[in-house]
Structure formats: C-alpha cells, structure tokens
Coordinates of C-alpha atoms and ligand atoms in Angstrom, one line a residue:
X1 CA 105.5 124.5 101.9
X2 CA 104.5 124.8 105.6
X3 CA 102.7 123.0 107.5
X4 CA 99.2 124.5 108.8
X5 CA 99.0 125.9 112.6
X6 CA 98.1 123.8 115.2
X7 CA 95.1 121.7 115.9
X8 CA 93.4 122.2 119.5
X9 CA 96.5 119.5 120.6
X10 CA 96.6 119.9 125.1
X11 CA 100.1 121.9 125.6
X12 CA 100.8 119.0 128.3
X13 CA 100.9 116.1 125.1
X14 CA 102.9 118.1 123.4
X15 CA 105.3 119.1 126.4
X16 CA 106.0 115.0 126.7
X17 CA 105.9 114.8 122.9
X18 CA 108.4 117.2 122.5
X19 CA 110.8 115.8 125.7
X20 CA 110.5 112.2 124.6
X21 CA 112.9 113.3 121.3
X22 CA 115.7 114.5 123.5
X23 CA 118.2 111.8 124.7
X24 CA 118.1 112.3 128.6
X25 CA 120.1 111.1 131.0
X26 CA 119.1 108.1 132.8
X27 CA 117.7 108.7 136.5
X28 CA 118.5 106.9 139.6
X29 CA 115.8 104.3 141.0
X30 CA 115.1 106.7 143.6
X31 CA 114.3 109.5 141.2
X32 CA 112.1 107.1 139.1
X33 CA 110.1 105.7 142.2
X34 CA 110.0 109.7 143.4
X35 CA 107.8 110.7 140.1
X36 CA 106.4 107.1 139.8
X37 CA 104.9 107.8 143.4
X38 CA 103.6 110.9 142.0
X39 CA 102.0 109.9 138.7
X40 CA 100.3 107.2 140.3
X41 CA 98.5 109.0 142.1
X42 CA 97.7 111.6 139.5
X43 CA 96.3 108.5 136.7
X44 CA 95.2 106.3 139.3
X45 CA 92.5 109.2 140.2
X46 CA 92.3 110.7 136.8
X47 CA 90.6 107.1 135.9
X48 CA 87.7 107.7 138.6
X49 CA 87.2 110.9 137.5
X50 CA 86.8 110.3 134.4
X51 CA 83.9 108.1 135.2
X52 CA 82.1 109.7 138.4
X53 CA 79.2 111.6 137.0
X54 CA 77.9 107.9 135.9
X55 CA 75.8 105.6 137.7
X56 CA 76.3 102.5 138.9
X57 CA 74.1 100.9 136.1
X58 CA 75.7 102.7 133.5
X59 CA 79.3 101.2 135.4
X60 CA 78.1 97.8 134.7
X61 CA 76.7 97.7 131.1
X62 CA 78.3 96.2 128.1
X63 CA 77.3 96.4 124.9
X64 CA 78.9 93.8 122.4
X65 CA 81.9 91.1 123.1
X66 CA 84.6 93.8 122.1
X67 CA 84.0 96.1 124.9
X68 CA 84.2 96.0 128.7
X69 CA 82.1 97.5 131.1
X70 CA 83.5 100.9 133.2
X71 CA 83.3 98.3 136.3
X72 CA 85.7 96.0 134.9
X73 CA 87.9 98.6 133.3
X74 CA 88.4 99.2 136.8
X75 CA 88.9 96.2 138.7
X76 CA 91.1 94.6 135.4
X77 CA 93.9 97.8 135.9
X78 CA 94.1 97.3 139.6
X79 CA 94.3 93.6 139.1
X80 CA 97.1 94.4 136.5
X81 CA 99.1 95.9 139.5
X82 CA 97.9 94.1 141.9
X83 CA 99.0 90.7 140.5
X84 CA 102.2 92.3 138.5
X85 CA 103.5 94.2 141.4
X86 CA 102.0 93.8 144.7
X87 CA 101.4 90.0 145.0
X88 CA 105.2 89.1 143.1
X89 CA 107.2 92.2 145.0
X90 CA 105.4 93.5 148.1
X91 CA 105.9 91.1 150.9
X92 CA 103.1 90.1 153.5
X93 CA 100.6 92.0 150.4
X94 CA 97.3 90.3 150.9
X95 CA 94.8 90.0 148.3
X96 CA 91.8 91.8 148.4
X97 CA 89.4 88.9 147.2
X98 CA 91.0 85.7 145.7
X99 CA 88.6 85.3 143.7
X100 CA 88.7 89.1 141.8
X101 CA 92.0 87.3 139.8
X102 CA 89.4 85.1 138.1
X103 CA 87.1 87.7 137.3
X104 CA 89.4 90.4 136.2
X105 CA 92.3 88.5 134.3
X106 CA 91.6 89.8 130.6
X107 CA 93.6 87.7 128.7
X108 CA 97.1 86.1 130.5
X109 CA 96.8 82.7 130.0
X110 CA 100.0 82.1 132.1
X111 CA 97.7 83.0 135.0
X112 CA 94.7 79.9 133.3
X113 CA 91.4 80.0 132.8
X114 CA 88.9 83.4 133.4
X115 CA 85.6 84.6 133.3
X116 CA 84.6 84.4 129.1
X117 CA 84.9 88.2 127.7
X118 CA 81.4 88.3 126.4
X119 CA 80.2 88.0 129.9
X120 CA 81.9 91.1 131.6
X121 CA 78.1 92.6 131.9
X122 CA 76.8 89.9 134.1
X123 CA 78.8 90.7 136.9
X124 CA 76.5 92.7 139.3
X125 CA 78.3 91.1 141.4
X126 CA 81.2 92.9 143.1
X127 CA 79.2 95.8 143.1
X128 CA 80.6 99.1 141.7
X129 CA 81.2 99.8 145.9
X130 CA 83.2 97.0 146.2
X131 CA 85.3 97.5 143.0
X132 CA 85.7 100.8 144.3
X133 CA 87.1 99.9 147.9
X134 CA 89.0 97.0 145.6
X135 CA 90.8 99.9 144.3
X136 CA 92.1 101.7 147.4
X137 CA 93.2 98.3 149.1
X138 CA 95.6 98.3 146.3
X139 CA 96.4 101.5 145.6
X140 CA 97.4 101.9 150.2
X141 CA 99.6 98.9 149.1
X142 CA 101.4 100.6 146.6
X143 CA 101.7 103.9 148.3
X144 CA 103.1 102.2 150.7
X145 CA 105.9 100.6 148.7
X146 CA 105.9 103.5 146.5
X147 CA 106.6 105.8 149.2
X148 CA 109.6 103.8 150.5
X149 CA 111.4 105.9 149.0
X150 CA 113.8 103.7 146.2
X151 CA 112.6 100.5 144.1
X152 CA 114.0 98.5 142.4
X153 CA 114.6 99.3 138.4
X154 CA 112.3 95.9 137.8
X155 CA 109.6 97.1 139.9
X156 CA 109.9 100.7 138.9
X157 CA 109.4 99.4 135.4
X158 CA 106.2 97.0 136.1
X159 CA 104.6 100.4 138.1
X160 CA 105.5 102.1 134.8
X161 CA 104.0 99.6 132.7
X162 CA 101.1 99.5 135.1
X163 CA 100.0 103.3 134.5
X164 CA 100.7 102.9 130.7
X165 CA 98.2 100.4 131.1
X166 CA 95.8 102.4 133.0
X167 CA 96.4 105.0 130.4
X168 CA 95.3 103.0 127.8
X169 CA 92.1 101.7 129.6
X170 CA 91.0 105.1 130.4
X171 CA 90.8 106.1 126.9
X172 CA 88.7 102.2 126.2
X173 CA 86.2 103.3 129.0
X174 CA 85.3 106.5 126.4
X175 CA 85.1 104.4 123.5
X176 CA 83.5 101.7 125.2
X177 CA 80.4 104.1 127.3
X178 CA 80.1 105.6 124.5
X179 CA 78.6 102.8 122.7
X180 CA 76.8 101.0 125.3
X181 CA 75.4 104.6 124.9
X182 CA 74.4 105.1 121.8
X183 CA 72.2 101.9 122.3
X184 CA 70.2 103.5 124.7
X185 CA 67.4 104.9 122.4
X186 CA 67.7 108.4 125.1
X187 CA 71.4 109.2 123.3
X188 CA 72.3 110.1 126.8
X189 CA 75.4 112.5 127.0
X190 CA 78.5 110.2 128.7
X191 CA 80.2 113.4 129.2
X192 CA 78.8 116.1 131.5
X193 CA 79.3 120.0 130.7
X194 CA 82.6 121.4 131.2
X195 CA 84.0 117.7 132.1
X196 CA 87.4 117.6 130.5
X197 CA 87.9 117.6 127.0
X198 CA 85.3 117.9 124.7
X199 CA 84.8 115.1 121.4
X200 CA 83.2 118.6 119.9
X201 CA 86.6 121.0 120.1
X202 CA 86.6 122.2 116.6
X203 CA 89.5 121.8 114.8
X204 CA 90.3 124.9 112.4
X205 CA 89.7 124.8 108.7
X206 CA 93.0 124.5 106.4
X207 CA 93.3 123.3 103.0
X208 CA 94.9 119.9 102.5
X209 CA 98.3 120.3 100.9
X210 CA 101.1 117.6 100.3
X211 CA 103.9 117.1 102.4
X212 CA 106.9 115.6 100.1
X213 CA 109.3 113.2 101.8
X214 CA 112.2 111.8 99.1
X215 CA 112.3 108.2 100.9
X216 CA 115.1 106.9 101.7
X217 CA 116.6 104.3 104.3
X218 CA 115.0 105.8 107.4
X219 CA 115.3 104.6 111.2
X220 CA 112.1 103.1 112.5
X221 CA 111.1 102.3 116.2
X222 CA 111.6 103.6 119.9
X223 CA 114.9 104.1 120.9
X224 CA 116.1 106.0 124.4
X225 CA 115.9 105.4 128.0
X226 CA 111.7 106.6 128.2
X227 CA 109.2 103.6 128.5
X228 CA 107.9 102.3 125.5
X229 CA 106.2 98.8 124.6
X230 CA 107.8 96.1 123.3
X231 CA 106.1 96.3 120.1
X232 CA 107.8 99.5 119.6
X233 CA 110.8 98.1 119.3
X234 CA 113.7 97.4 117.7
X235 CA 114.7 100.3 116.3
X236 CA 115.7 99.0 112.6
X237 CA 116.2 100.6 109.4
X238 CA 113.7 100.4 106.7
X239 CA 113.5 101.5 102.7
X240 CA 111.1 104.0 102.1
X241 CA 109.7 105.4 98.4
X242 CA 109.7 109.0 97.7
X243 CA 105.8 109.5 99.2
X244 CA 103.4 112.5 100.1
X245 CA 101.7 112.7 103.4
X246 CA 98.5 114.8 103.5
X247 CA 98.6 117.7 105.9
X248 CA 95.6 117.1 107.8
X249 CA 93.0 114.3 108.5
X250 CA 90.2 114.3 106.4
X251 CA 87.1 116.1 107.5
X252 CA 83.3 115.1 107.7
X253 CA 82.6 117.6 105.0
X254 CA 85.4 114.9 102.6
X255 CA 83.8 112.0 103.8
X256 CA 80.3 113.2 102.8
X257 CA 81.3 113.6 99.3
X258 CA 82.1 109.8 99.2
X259 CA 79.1 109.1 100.4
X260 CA 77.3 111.6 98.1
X261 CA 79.7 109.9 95.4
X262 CA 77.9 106.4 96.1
X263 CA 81.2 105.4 98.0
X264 CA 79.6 102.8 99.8
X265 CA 77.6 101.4 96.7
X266 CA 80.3 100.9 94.4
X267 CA 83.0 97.9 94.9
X268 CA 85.6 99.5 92.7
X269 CA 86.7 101.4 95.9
X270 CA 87.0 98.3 98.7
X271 CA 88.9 95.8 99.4
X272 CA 86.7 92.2 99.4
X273 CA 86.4 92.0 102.8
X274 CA 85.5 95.3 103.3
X275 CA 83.1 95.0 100.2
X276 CA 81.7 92.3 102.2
X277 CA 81.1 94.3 105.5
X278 CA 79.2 96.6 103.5
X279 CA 77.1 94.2 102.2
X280 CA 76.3 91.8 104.9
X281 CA 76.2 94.9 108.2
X282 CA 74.5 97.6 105.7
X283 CA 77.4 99.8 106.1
X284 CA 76.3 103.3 104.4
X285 CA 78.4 105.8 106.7
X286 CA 80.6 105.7 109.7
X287 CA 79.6 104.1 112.9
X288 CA 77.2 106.7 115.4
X289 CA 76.1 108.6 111.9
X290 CA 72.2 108.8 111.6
X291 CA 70.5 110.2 108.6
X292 CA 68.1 112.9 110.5
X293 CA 64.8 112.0 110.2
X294 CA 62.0 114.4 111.7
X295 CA 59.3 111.7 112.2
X296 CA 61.4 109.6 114.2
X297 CA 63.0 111.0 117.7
X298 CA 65.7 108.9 118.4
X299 CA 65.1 106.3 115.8
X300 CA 67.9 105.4 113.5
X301 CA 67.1 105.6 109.9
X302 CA 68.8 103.7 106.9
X303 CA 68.6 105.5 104.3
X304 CA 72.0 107.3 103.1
X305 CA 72.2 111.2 102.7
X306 CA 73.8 113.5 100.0
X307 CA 74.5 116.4 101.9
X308 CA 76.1 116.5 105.7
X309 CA 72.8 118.3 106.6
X310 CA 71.2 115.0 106.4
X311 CA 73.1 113.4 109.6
X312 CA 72.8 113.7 113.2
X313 CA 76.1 111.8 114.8
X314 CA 76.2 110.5 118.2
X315 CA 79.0 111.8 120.6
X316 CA 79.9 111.7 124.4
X317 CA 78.1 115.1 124.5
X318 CA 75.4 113.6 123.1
X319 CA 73.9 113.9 119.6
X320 CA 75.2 116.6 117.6
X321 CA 75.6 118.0 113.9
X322 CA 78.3 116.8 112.0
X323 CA 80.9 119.6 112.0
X324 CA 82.2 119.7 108.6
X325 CA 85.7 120.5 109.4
X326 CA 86.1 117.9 112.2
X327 CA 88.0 114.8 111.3
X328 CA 86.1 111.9 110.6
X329 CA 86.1 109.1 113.0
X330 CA 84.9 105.8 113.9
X331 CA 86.1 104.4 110.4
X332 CA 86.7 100.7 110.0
X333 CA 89.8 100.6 108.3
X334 CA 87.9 99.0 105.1
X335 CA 86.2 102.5 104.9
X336 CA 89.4 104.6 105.3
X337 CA 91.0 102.4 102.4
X338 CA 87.8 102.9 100.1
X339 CA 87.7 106.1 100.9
X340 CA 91.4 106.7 100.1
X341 CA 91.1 104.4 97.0
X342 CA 88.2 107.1 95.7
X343 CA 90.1 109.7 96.4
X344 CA 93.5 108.7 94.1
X345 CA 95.1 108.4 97.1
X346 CA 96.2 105.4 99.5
X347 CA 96.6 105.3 103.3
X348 CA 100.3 105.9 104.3
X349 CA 102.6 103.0 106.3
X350 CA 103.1 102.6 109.3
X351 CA 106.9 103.8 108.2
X352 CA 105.6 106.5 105.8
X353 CA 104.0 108.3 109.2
X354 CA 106.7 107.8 111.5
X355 CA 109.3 108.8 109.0
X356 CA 107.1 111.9 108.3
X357 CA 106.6 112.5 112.6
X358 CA 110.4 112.5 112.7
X359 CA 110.7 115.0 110.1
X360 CA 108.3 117.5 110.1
X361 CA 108.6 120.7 112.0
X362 CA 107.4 119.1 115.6
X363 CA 104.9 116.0 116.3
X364 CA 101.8 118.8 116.7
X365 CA 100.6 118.5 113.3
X366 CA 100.5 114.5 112.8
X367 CA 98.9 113.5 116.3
X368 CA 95.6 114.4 115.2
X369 CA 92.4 114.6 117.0
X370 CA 91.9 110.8 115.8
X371 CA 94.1 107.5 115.5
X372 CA 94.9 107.0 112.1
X373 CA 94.8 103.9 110.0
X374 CA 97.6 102.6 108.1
X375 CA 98.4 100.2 105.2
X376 CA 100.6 98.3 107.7
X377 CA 99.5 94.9 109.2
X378 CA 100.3 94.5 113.2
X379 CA 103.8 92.1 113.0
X380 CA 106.7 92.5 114.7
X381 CA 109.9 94.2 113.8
X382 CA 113.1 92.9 112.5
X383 CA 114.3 91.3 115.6
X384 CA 111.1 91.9 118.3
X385 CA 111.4 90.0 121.2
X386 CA 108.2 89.9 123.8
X387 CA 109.2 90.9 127.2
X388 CA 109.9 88.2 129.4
X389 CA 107.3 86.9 132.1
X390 CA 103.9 87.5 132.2
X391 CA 103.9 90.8 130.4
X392 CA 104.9 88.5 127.5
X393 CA 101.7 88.7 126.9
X394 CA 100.8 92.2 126.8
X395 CA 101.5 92.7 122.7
X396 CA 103.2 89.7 120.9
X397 CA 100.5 87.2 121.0
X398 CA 98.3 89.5 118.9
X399 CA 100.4 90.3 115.8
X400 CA 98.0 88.6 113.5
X401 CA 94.9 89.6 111.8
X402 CA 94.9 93.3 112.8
X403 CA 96.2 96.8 111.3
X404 CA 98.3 99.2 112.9
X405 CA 97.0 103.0 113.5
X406 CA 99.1 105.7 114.5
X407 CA 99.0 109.2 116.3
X408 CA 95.9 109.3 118.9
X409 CA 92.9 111.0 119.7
X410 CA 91.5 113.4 121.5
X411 CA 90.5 111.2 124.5
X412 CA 93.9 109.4 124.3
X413 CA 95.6 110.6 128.0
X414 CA 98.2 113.7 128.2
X415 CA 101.7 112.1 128.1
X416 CA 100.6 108.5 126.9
X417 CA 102.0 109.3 122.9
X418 CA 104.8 109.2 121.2
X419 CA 105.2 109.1 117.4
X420 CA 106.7 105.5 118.0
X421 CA 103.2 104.4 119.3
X422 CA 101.8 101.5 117.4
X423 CA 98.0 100.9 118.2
X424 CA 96.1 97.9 116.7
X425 CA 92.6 96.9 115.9
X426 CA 91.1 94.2 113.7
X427 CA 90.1 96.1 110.1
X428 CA 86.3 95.9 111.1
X429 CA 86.6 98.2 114.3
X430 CA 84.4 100.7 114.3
X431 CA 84.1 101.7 117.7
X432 CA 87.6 103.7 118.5
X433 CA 88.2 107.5 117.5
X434 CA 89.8 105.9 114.1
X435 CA 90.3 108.3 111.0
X436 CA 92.4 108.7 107.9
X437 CA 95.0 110.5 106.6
X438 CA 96.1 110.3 102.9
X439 CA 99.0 109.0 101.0
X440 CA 100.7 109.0 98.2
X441 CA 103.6 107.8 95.5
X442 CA 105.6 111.0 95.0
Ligands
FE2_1 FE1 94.3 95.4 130.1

C-alpha cells in the first residue's frame, strides 16, 4: 500500500530531514564555527522578521501565565547566549544591563530567583527599542568570537544549543501572538499578506489508509554526530506490537463528525480528566473555533454546530472558514484521545511513530502540518542523563505531568526536526498547532 503524495512540507525541512539519517563524518571545530557563524546570522534575523510588521504594543502583550510576550521571547534567547556563551567563554564580554539576567531568566534556578512568569506583560519597561539594541550588543559579541575563525567543540556546541533554542522560541512567538490575538475582539491578522508561510496552505485531500508495521524490537532515540537534545537520547531498544499508523492527520471535516456525533457530550469517549475539562472550561470544539453567528460580529458564541459550515476559526491570517481537509489543530491531548477513542482507534506511542518515521518511504509523510499527540508520557529513556551545567536544566526537570508530541508544524523552523524530536506539553494545552494521528492493534 503506498503512502499518499506529499503534504505542502518546505523542500529545505525535508533537505535536513533527509541528511540527518545519513551517518556523516564528523567536522573540524573550524568547519563547525564556519557554518555556526553563518546560521547565526541567518536565525538570529529570521526571529525579528518574523515579528516586524507588529507594533510595539502588540510586542509586549501577554495573554494567560503559559505564554510570553514577543518582547520577552526576544530578550530571554539573547539572554540564553548571552549568559551560556558570552559572559562564561568570551573574555572582557560586558553585559548589556545587569539587571536584564533577572528579568529574562525563564526558568534556571542555578542562576536564583526571577521575575514570576505570569508577569512577563508588565514589563513596559525595557522598551521594545531597548530589547532591540539588547539584541545587537550580543549578537557584535558573538560575531566577534564567531568570526575568529575556530572554537572550541564546547562552545561550538552551547552556540548550537543557542539557535536550537532560538528555533524553538520563534515557533512560541506564533503560538503565543496568536492568542493574545484572538482576545482582541478585532481578530487582527498576526501575519501580514505574503509574510512567510501561511497557517491556510491547504493540504491535499487523500483517503486515510493503514500503514501495517509487524512490531518488533526496534531502536529508539537519536543517535549520530548532528545536535539533538538530551531528551532524545539514549538510543535503546524497545518491544513494539504489531500496530497500524494512519496515513494522514485527521482533517476538520473528521473532527466535525465527532462533534456532530455529541463527542464532547458523551463521557464514554474521555479520559476523567479530560471529561472534567470539558465540563468545568465548556469545551465543545477545539481552541480558536467559533460557531458563526450573524448577529454577533466578533462575538464568540457557545453553542455547538453539526456541520463545519457552522464555524468560523481564528488563524494568524485572521478569521477564516474551517477547510475541511486541513488537519485539525489546537487539540488538548484529552480531545485527541476522545476523539481517537470514538473513532475505534487510539493515538500511537511515542515508539509506534518513530518506529513508523524510520520505516516508511522518507520522513515527508509523518511530519505533518501539526505536532501530533501521543499516548506516551514525557520520562526519560533507559539510561538519560541531563547534560551537565546549567543546560541541566533545559529538559530533565520537566519529565512529569506532561505528554510527548511528535513531528511539527507548519510554523515549526526549516531544519529544526528530526523524527527523533520529542516535544512536550501538559494534556490541557490548547494553544500549540497540536493534532492527531490514529492508531491501532494490528
Ligand atoms: Fe527558553
């Protein structure tokens, strides 16, 4: 059975996709700190202009505890190298404001205390200027060391960590605009016309077949010389069941028939906590869906629809009609586990995917157009060790309480995947591009 033709997946993902399952040989630390110098400069601007069509005010909003504002985004990933590498490896570096490592420290409690999380949105102060001449302070220091020609492998691996870390906040300052956004009753657009890709590229119709894997003792985890995280590793073995993988996400259209099916009225299908969520946020479809209602312009109704001509969603081009072949997203992973439990299906492992990514004919058809939840809780693998120093705390400390998703989404950065990748949210999360692919016992 093949697999259907591509999804609209950027050639320059699949390029690295495709180069990170060769074994290459391992570069000198000149050659690394040669295309470090290079794809710093390349993410480090890719982040501003990502963000320049908004305004100051729209820099420095945040809408609920979870998310950050653009502002701090900002500041947080140049603190991140300017704290990791300029301050412990570039000698005579002098800090831009001592008091920016209080104020943009997210979480590092090797570093003590920090401003509270909830609070990001009261800082007016640096303004967005200031954040912005923040940034090119640090980013002349690290030309400057970058363009030395040869570091060392330690610091060309915190510079690498650094702009994985960028990569990563670049696709949070999407998810996070875009719901400070949908709070403004206006449903402003965050992305302008022809600005990059677009959260409406339609992805082409194909039916849903099954994709049989026979199990087996499989190998699990990143292995090579290419950056990866920690959590990514070690490579182990693991027992798989004969399973099926669906072929493709599923669509709006799917998800409408759950709703239509009284999915989000009927317990059978949820686990308790997610029965619960329903019934104490008045869940009745994904997060940014609004039942269209002509009296109302830009008032969010309750009621739920039967038919996908009943909703309006909200998306960083603004409010649009559902397409019904799009893969759904901004599930909770309590929704993508009812939905699969309606369905006679189940969501896959995190083992189940990646076996499956290894497998099938190229990584093209299983990094989707949206992260994808799995039955697999965030814990470490057989063996996981944190790295050592401060970037200790980067992953360990938050294997607990949260469920990894695989693949990525459409705003996730060119280059930053590989079917390794382990992303993790709490099972309430709603603001992320998360969807759902199904599984099942073969
Ligand atoms: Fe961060």
């Amino acid at each position: 059975m093949g697999m259907p033709k591509s999804v609209n997946r950027p050639e320059p993902l699949l390029r690295v996709l495709k180069a990170t399952s060769r074994s290459a040989a391992r570069p000198t630390d000149a050659e690394t700190t040669a295309a470090l110098a290079h794809k710093y400069r390349t993410l480090r601007g890719a982040s501003l202009q990502l963000v320049d069509h908004l305004s100051p005010e729209d820099q420095c909003i945040q809408s609920m505890a979870d998310s950050s504002p653009i502002k701090w985004h900002l500041a947080h990933t140049t603190w991140f190298f300017e704290t990791l590498v300029l301050k412990a490896h570039l000698p005579g570096y002098r800090d831009f404001d001592p008091r920016f490592g209080y104020l943009f420290n997210s979480y590092y409690e090797a570093l003590g205390s920090r401003h509270a999380r909830p609070q990001r949105g009261m800082l007016t102060r640096p303004s967005l200027a200031e954040v912005n001449a923040y940034r090119e302070h640090v980013d002349r220091a690290a030309h400057s060391m970058l363009d030395r020609g040869s570091l060392s492998s330690e610091v060309n691996w915190l510079i690498e960590l650094g702009l994985n870390h960028e990569q990563q906040h670049q696709e949070l300052m999407l998810t996070d605009i875009k719901h400070a956004f949908w709070l403004n009753p206006l449903r402003p657009a965050v992305r302008m016309p022809g600005c990059g890709r677009s959260e409406a590229s339609k992805a082409p119709t194909s039916p849903m077949t099954w994709q049989r894997s026979l199990g087996g003792v499989r190998q699990i985890g990143h292995h090579g010389n290419a950056f990866a995280f920690d959590n990514e590793t070690p490579r182990h073995a693991v027992l798989l069941q004969p399973f099926s993988l669906a072929s493709r996400l599923v669509t709006n259209a799917e998800y409408v028939d759950f709703i239509r099916d009284g999915g989000y009225r009927d317990p059978r299908w949820w686990l308790s906590d997610g029965w619960g969520c329903v019934q104490s946020q008045g869940w009745t479809a994904p997060l940014y869906w609004e039942v269209v209602d002509e009296g109302r312009v830009g008032g969010r109704a309750s009621a739920p629809g039967g038919r996908i001509d009943d909703y309006r969603i909200f998306t960083l081009d603004g409010m649009r009609d559902p397409d019904p072949d799009q893969a759904v997203t901004h599930l909770s992973y309590y929704e993508a586990s009812a939905f699969a439990s309606w369905a006679g299906a189940r969501l896959p492992t995190e083992f189940e995917w990646e076996a499956a990514a290894e497998s099938w004919s190229g990584v093209e058809p299983i990094c989707a157009d949206a992260w994808q939840w799995t039955r697999s809780s965030y814990d470490p693998y057989p063996g996981y060790k944190p790295w050592a120093g401060l970037a200790g705390e980067y992953n360990g400390k938050f294997m607990v309480g949260q469920q990894v998703l695989r693949g990525g989404s459409f705003a996730t950065p060119s280059g930053h995947l590989r079917i390794t990748y382990r992303n993790f949210f709490p099972p309430g999360a709603r603001w992320q591009f998360s969807g759902l692919r199904l599984a099942r016992d073969a």
